[in-house]
Short mmCIF file of C-alpha atoms in Angstrom, two decimals:
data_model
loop_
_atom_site.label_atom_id
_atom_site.label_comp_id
_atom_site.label_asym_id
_atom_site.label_seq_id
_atom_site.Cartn_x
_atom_site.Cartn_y
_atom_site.Cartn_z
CA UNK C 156 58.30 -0.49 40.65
CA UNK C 157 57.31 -4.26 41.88
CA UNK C 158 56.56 -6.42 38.61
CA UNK C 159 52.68 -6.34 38.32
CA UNK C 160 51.14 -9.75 39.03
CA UNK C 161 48.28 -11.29 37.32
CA UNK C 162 44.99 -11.25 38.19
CA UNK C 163 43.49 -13.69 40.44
CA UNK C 164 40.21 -15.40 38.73
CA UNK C 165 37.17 -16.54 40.89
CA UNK C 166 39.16 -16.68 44.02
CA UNK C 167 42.06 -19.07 41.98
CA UNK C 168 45.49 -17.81 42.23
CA UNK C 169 47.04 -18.08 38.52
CA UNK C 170 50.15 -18.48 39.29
CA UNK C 171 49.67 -22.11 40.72
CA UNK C 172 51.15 -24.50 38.50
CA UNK C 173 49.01 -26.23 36.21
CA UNK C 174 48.99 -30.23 36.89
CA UNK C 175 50.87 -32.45 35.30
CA UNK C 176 48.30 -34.34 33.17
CA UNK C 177 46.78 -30.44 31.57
CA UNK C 178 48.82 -29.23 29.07
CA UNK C 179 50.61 -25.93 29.78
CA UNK C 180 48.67 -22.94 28.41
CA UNK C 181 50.67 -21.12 25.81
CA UNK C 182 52.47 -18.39 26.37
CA UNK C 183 50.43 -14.65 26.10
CA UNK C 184 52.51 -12.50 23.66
CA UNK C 185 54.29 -9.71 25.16
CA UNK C 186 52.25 -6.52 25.32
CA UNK C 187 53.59 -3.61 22.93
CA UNK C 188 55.00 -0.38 24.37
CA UNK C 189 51.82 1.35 25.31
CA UNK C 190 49.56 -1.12 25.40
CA UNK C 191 48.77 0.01 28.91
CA UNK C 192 47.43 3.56 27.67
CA UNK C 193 45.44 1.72 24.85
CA UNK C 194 42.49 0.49 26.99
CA UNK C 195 40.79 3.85 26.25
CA UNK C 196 41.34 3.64 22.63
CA UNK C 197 39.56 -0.11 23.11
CA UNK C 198 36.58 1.56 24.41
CA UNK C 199 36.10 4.39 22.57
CA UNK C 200 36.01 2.06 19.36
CA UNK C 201 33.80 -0.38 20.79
CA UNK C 202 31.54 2.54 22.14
CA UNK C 203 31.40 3.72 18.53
CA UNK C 204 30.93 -0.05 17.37
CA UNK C 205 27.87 0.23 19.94
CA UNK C 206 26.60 3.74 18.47
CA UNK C 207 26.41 2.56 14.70
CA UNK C 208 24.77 -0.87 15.46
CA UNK C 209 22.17 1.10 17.83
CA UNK C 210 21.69 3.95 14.96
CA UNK C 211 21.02 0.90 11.88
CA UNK C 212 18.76 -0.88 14.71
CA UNK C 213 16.86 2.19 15.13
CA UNK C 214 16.23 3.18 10.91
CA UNK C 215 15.87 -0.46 10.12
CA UNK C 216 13.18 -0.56 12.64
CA UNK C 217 11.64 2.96 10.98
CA UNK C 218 12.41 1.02 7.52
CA UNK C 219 9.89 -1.99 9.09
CA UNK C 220 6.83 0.17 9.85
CA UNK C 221 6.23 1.52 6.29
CA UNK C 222 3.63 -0.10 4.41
CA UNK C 223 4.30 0.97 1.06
CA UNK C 224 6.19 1.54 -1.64
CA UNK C 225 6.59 4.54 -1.59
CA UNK C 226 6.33 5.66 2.04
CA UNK C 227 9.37 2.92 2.12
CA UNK C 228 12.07 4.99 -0.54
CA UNK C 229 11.15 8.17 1.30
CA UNK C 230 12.53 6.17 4.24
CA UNK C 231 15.34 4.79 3.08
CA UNK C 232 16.19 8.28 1.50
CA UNK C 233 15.98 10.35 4.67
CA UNK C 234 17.66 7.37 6.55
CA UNK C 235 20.54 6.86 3.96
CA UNK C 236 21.25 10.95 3.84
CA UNK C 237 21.76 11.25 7.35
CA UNK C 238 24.19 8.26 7.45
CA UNK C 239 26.21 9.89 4.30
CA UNK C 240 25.90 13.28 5.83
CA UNK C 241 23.49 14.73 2.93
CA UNK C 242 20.36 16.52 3.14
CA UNK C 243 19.03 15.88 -0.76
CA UNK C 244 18.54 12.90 -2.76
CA UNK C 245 16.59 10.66 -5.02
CA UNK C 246 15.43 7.28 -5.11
CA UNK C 247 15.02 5.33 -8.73
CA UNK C 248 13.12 2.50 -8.23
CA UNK C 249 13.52 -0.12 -11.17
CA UNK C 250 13.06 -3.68 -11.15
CA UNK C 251 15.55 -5.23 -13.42
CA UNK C 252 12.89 -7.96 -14.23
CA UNK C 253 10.86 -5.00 -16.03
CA UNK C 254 7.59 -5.54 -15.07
CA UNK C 255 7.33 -2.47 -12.86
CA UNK C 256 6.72 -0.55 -10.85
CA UNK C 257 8.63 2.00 -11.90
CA UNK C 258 9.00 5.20 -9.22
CA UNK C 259 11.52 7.86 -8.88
CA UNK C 260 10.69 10.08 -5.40
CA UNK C 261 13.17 12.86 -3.95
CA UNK C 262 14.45 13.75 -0.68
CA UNK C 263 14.63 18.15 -0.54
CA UNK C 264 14.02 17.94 -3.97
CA UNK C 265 10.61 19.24 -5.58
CA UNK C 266 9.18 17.58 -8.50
CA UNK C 267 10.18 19.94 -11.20
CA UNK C 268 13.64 18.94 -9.82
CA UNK C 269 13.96 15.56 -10.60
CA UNK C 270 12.07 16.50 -13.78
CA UNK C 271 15.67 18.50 -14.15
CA UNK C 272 17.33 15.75 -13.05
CA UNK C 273 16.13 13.20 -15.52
CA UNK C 274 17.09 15.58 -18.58
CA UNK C 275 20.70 14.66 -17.97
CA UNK C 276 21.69 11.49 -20.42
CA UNK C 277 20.84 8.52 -18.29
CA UNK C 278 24.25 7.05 -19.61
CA UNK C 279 26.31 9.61 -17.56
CA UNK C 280 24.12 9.97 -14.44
CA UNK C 281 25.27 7.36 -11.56
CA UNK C 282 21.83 5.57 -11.28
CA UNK C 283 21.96 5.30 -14.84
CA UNK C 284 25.45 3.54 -14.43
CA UNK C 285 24.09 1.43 -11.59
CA UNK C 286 20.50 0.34 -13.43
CA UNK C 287 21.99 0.11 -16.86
CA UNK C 288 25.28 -2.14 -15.69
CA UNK C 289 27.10 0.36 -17.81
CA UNK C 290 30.06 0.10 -14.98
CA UNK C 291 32.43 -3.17 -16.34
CA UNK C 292 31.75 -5.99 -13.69
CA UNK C 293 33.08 -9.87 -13.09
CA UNK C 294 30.32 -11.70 -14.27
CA UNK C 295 27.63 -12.21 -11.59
CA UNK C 296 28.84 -9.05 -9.63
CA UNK C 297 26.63 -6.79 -7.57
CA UNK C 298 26.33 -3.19 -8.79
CA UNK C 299 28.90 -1.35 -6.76
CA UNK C 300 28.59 2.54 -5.31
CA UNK C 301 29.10 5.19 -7.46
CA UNK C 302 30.83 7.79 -5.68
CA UNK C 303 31.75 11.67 -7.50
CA UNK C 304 33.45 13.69 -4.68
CA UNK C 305 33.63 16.73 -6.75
CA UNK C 306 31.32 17.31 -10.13
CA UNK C 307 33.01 20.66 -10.98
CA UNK C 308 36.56 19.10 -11.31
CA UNK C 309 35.42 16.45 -13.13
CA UNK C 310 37.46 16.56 -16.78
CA UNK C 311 35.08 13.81 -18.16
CA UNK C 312 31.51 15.07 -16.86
CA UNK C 313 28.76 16.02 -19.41
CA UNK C 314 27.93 19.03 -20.45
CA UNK C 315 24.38 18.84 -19.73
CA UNK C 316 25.31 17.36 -16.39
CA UNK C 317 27.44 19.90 -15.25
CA UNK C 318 24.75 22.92 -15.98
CA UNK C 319 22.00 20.95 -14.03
CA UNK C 320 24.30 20.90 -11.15
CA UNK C 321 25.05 24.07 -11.16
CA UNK C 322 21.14 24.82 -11.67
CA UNK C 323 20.41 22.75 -8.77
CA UNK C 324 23.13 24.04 -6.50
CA UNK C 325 24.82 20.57 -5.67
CA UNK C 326 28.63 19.72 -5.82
CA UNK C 327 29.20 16.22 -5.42
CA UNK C 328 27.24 13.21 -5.36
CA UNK C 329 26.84 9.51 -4.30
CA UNK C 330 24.96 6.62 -5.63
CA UNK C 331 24.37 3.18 -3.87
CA UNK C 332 22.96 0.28 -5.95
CA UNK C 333 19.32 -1.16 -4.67
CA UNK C 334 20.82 -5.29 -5.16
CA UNK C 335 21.23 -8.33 -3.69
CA UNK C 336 21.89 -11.54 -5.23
CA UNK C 337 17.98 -12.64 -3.73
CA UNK C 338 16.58 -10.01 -4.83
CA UNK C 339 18.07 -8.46 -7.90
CA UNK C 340 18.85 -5.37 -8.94
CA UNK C 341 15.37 -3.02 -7.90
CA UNK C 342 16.76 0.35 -8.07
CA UNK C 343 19.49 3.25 -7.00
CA UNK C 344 19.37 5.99 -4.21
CA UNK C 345 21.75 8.90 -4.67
CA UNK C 346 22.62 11.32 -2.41
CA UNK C 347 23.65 15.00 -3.80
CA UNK C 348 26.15 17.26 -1.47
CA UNK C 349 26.43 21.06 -1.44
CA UNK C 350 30.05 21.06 -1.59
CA UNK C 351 32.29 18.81 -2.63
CA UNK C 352 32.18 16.00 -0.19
CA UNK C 353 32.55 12.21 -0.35
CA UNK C 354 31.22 9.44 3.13
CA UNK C 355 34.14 8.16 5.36
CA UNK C 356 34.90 4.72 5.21
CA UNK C 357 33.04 4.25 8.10
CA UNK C 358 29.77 5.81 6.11
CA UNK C 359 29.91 4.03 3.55
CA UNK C 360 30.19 0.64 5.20
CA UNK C 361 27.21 1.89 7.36
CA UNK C 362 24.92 3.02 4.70
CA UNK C 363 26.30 -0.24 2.69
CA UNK C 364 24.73 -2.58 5.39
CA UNK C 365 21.63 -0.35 5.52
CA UNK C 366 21.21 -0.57 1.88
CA UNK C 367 21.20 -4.74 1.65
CA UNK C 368 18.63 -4.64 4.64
CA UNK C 369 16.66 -1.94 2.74
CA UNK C 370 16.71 -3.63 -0.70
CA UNK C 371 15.54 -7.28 1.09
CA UNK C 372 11.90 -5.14 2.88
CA UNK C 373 11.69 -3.16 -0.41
CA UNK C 374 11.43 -6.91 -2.48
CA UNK C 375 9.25 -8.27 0.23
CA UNK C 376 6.70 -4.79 -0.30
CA UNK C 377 7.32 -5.72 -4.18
CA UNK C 378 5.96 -8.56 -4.09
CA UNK C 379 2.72 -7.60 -2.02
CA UNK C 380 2.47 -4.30 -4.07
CA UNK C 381 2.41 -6.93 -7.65
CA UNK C 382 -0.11 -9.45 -5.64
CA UNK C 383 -2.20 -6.52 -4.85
CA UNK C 384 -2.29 -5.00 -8.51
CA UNK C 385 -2.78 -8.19 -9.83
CA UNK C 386 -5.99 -8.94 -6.90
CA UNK C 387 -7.42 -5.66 -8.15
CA UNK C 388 -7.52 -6.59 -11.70
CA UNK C 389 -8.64 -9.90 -11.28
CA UNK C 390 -11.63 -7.97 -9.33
CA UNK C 391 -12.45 -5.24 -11.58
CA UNK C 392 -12.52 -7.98 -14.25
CA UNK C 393 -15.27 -9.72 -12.10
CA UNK C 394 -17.61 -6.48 -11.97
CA UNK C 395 -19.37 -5.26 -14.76
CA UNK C 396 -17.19 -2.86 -17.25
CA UNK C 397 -19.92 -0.75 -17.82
CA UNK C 398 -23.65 0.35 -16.70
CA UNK C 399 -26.50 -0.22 -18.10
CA UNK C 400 -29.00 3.00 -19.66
CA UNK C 401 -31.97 2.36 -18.39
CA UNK C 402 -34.51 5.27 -19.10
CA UNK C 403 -35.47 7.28 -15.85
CA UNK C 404 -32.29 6.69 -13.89
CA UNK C 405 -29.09 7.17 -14.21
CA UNK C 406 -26.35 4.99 -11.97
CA UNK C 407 -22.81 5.55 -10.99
CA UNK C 408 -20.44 3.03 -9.10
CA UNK C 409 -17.05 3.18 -7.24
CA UNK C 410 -14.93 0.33 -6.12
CA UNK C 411 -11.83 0.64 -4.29
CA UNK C 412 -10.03 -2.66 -3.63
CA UNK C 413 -8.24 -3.97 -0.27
CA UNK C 414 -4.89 -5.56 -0.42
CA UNK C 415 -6.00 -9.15 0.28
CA UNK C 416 -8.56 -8.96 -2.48
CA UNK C 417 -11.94 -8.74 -0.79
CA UNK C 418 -15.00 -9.92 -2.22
CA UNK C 419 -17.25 -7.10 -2.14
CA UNK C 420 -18.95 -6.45 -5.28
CA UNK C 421 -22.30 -4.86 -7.11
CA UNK C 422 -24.16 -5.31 -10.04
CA UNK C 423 -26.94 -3.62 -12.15
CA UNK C 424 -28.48 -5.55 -14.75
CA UNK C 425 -31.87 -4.26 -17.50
CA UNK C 426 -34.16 -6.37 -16.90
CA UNK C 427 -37.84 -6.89 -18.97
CA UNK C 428 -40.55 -4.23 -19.63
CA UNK C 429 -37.89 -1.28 -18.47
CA UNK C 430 -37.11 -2.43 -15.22
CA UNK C 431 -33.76 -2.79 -13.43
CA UNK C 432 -31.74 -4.99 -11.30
CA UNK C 433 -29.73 -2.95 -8.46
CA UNK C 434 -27.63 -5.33 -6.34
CA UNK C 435 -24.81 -4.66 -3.70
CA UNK C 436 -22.83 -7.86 -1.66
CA UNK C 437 -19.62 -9.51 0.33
CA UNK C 438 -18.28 -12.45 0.66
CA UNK C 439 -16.62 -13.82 3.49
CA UNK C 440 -12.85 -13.93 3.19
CA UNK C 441 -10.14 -12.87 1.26
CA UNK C 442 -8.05 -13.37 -1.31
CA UNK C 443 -8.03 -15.08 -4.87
CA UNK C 444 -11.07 -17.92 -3.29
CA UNK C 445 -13.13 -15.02 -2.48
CA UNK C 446 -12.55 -13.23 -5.33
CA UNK C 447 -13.63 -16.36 -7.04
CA UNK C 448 -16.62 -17.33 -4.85
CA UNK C 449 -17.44 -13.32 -5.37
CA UNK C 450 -17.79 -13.93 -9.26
CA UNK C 451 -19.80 -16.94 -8.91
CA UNK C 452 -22.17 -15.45 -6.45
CA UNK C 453 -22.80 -12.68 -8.76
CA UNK C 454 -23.44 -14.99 -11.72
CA UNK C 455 -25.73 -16.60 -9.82
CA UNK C 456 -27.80 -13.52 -8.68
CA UNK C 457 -28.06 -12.61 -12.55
CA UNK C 458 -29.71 -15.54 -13.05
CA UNK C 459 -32.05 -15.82 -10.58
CA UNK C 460 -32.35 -12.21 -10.78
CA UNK C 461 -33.21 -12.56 -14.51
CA UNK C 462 -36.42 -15.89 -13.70
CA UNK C 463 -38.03 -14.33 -11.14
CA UNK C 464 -36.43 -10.29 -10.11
CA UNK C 465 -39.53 -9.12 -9.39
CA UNK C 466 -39.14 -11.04 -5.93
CA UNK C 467 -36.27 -9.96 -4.33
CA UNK C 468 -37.20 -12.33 -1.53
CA UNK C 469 -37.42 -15.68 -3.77
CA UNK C 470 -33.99 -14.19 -5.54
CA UNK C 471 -32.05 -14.15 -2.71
CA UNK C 472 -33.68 -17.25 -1.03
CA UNK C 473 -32.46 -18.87 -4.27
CA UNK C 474 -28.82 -17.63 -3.43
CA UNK C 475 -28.56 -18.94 -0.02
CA UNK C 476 -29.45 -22.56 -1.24
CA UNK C 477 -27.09 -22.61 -3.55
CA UNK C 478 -24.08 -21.29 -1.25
CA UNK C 479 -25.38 -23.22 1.67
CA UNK C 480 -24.56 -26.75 -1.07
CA UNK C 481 -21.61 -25.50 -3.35
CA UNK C 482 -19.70 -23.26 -0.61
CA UNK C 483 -21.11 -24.79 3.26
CA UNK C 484 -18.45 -23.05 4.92
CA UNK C 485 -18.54 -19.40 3.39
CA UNK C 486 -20.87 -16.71 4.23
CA UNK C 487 -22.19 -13.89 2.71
CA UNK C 488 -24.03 -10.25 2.49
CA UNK C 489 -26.34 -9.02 -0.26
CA UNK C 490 -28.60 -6.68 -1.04
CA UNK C 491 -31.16 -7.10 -4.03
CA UNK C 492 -33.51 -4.25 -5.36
CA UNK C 493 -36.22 -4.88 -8.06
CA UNK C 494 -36.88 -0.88 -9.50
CA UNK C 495 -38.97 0.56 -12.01
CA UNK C 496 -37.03 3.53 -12.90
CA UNK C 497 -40.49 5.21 -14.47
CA UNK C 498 -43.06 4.64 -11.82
CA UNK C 499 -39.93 5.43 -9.53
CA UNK C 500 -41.08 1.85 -7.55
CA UNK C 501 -37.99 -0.22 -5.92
CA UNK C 502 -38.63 -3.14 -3.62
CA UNK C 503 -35.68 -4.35 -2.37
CA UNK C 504 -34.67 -6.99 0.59
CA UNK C 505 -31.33 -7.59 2.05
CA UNK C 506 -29.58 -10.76 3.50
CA UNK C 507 -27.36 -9.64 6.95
CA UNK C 508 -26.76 -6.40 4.64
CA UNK C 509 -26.43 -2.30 5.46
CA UNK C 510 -29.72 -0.73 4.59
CA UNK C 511 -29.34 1.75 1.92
CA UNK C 512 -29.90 5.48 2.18
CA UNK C 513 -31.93 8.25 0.36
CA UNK C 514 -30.44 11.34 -0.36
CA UNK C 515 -32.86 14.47 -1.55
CA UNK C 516 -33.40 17.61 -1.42
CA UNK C 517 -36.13 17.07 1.26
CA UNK C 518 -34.49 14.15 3.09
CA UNK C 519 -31.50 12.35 3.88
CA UNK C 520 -32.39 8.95 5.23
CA UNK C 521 -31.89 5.39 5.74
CA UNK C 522 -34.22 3.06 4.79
CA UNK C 523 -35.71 0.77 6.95
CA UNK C 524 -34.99 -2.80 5.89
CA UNK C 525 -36.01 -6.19 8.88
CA UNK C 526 -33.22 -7.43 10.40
CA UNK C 527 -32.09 -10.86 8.73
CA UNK C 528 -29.07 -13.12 8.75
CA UNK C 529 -26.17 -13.37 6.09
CA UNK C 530 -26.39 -15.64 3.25
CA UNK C 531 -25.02 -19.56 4.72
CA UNK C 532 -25.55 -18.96 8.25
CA UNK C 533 -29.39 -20.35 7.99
CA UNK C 534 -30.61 -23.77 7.41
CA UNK C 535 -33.23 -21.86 5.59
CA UNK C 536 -33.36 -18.07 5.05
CA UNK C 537 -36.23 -15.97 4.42
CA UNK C 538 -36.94 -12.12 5.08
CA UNK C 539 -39.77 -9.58 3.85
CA UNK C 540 -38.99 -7.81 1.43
CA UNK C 541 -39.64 -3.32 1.65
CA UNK C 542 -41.25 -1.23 -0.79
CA UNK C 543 -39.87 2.33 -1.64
CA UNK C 544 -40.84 5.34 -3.85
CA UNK C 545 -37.84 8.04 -4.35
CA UNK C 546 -38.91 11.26 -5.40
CA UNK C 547 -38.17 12.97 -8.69
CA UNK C 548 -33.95 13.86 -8.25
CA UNK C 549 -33.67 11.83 -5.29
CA UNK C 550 -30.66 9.06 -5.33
CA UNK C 551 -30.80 5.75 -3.51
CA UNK C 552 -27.14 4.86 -2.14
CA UNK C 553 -26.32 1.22 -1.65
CA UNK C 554 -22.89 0.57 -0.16
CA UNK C 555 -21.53 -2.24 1.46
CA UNK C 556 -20.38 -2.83 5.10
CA UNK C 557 -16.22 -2.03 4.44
CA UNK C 558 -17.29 2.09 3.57
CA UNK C 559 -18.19 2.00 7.77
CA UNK C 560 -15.51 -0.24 8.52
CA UNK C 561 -12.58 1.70 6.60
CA UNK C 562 -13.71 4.68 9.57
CA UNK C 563 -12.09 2.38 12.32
CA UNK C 564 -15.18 3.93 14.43
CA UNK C 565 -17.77 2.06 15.98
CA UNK C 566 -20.84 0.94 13.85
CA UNK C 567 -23.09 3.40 14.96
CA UNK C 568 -20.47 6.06 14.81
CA UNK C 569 -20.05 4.52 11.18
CA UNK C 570 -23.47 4.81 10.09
CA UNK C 571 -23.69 8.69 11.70
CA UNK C 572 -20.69 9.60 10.17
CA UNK C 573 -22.14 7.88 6.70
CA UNK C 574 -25.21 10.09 6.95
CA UNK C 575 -23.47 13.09 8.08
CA UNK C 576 -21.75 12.45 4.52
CA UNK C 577 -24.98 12.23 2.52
CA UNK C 578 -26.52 15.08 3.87
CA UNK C 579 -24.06 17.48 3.04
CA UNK C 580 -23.90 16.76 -0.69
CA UNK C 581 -24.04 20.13 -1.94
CA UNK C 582 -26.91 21.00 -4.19
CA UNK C 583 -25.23 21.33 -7.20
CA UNK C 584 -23.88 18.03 -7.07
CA UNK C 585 -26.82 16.06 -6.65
CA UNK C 586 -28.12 15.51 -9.92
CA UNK C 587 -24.96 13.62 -10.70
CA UNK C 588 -24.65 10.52 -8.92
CA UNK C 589 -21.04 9.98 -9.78
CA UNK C 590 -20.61 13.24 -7.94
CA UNK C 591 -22.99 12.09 -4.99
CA UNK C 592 -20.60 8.82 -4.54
CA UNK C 593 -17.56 11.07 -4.79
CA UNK C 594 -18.48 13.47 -2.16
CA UNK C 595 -19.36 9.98 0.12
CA UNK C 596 -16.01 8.79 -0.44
CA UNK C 597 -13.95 11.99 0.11
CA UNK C 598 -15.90 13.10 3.49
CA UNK C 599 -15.89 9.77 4.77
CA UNK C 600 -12.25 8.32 3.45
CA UNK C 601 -10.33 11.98 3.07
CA UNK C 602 -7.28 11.91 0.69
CA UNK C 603 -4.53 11.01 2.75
CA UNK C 604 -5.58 9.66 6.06
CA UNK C 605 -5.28 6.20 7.67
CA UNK C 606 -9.09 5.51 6.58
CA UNK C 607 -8.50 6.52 3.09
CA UNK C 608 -5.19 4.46 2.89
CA UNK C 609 -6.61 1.43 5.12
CA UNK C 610 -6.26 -1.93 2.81
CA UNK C 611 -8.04 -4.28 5.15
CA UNK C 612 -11.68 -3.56 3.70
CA UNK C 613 -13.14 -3.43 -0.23
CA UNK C 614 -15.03 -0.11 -0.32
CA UNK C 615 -18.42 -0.39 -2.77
CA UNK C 616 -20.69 1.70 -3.89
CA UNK C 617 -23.66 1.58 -6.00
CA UNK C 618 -25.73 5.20 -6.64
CA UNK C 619 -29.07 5.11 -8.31
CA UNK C 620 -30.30 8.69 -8.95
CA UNK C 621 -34.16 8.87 -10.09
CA UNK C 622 -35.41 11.58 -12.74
#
């Protein structure tokens, strides 16, 4: 057999001496026996190098689209079981910082199962090793995996532990630590095995890298999920705590909160000789400024509401003087309604707002209110104002504008759907105007689907039912 020659390169024969001012290239290292056979052993591992870095670009890009947290450890649970090879688990989710949340969810595991679960000693569990730093650690160490290839050979293993396994059916089990040194310690995800059963090396580095990238997008939804909590309080604490009695109607109200912090709001305030105040708006914007600009508006409209509320005109001319000098480049909605709840006599005018609707036995309708501009977006704003009488056990529905846009239809889609809504408020429910709002919200947001779960619009509501 003739010696095998090297390679020629871009039409350059190698074997031409270098010259003499290039120092000679050094000399390759002899090829072990068999290297020749071991170019198929090359690419198998760097196809399976290609395989795992495809598979963790694929779930991290599953991990990305979820929106919560809790739509995120479901995730991370069904993603982290098939790269251990399990098909149960549970997720403990735990900021070390302690100021919650706090969430445990399950993977093939019903509720009354992790109930099960949690009646084990947290000391001897593995998430309870992992969130408790019960494991000894060098100071400033990471949590590390907690691995238990086979629970019934275990000399060591609770009591209590051992009889929820067997309960459960499950042989062997292993934990990963939610921590990085950015983000802390957040939680645990274990994995539980029918028979005894521990990941490769190759699993565990997988799930490993999966788990950093999963703890860093869990922080990040942390820390909109704590914004968004703390946006909702700040806004419930800018509406009124409670209703006012107010003989001859009764009122109910429902708020529901985006995640920027919206500044929809409503208000219903006694006013003299027995009459009321009804009042529905939005601000333009989001966030903590429109939240704040929503509680100043609203002050405002007391007060004006309070000198002169039997013109809803003059109130909410008032209003747009004041935000056209204190707020130039902000706009806003609003609806005011002067009522006398015992001569069942509401005159009402709105600024660029939804009309409201009446909802009786004998009608389901919306009113008809003259088409005007939003608070701000005048030099000087003025609309008539509209005169209504309800009948006895009618109720007068004021919303505001993010109930149609939540729908993701068009507006006059919206307001069909809306009235579709109203008009099938069963009977038995319509003396209750809590129960009239209720049966709004659930036909037009159901439970569950992208409407209902939508955080780009505040949802507000403001039922007056007439006796």
């Amino acid at each position: 057999m003739s010696t095998p020659r090297a390679p020629k390169v871009a039409g350059i024969d190698s074997t031409v001496p270098p010259p003499p001012h290039t120092a000679a290239p050094p000399a390759a290292p002899p090829l072990p026996s068999g290297d020749l056979r071991s170019g198929g052993a090359l690419q198998d591992r760097l196809a399976g190098w290609v395989s795992d870095l495809s598979l963790l670009h694929e779930l991290t890009e599953s991990l990305i689209r979820t929106g919560s947290l809790d739509d995120a450890l479901h995730e991370v649970l069904r993603a982290g079981a098939a790269l251990v090879g399990a098909r149960r688990g549970m997720a403990v989710f735990e900021p070390s910082d302690g100021l919650g949340p706090v969430s445990t969810v399950g993977l093939g595991l019903a509720h009354s199962d992790l109930g099960t679960i949690e009646t084990v000693p947290r000391s001897v569990t593995s998430y309870g090793r992992i969130l408790d730093g019960l494991d000894p650690l060098p100071e400033g160490s990471l949590p590390r995996p907690v691995a238990i290839p086979d629970l019934r050979s275990e000399e060591d293993l609770d009591p209590r532990h051992r009889e929820v396994a067997a309960r459960l059916g499950y042989a062997a089990s292993y934990a990963l630590p939610l921590a990085t040194r950015q983000a802390g310690r957040l939680g645990a995800l274990v994995w539980l095995y029918d028979e005894p059963a521990e990941p490769a090396e190759r699993q565990r580095h997988l799930v490993g890298l999966y788990g950093r990238f999963a703890t860093e997008h869990l922080a990040r939804l942390l820390d909109v999920e704590r914004a968004r909590t703390q946006l909702s309080t700040v806004a419930e604490e800018l509406l009124p705590r409670r209703l006012p009695r107010v003989p001859g109607v009764q009122l109910a109200a429902r708020h529901r909160t985006g995640a920027r912090g919206g500044g929809d709001w409503y208000d219903a305030l006694p006013l003299p000789e027995g009459s009321l105040g009804l009042a529905v708006g939005s601000v333009s914007g989001s966030g903590p400024s429109a939240l704040a600009a929503m509680g100043r508006l609203r002050a405002s409209l007391r007060a004006y509401a309070v000198m002169e509320g039997e013109d809803p005109v003059a109130v909410l001319s008032d209003l747009e003087l004041l935000l056209r000098l204190t707020e130039p480049a902000r706009s806003a909605t609003a609806l005011f309604a002067y009522a006398e709840p015992q001569a069942r006599r509401i005159v009402l005018a709105g600024a660029g707002h939804t009309p409201p609707l009446i909802i009786g036995d004998q009608r389901t309708e919306y009113v008809e209110t003259s088409l005007s501009a939003p608070l701000g977006m005048l030099a000087c704003w003025e609309a008539p104002s509209v005169e209504l009488s309800p009948a006895p056990g009618e109720t007068v529905l004021l919303y505001t504008e993010g109930l149609l846009r939540r729908t993701g239809d068009p507006m006059d889609r919206a307001f069909a759907r809306l009235h579709a809504a109203a008009a099938g408020v069963p009977k038995a429910a319509r003396a209750d105007p809590g129960a009239v709002a209720d049966h709004v919200l659930r036909t037009i947001l159901p439970e569950g689907s992208a409407a209902a779960t939508s955080d780009g619009e505040d949802v507000v509501i403001l039922a007056a039912r007439f006796d």
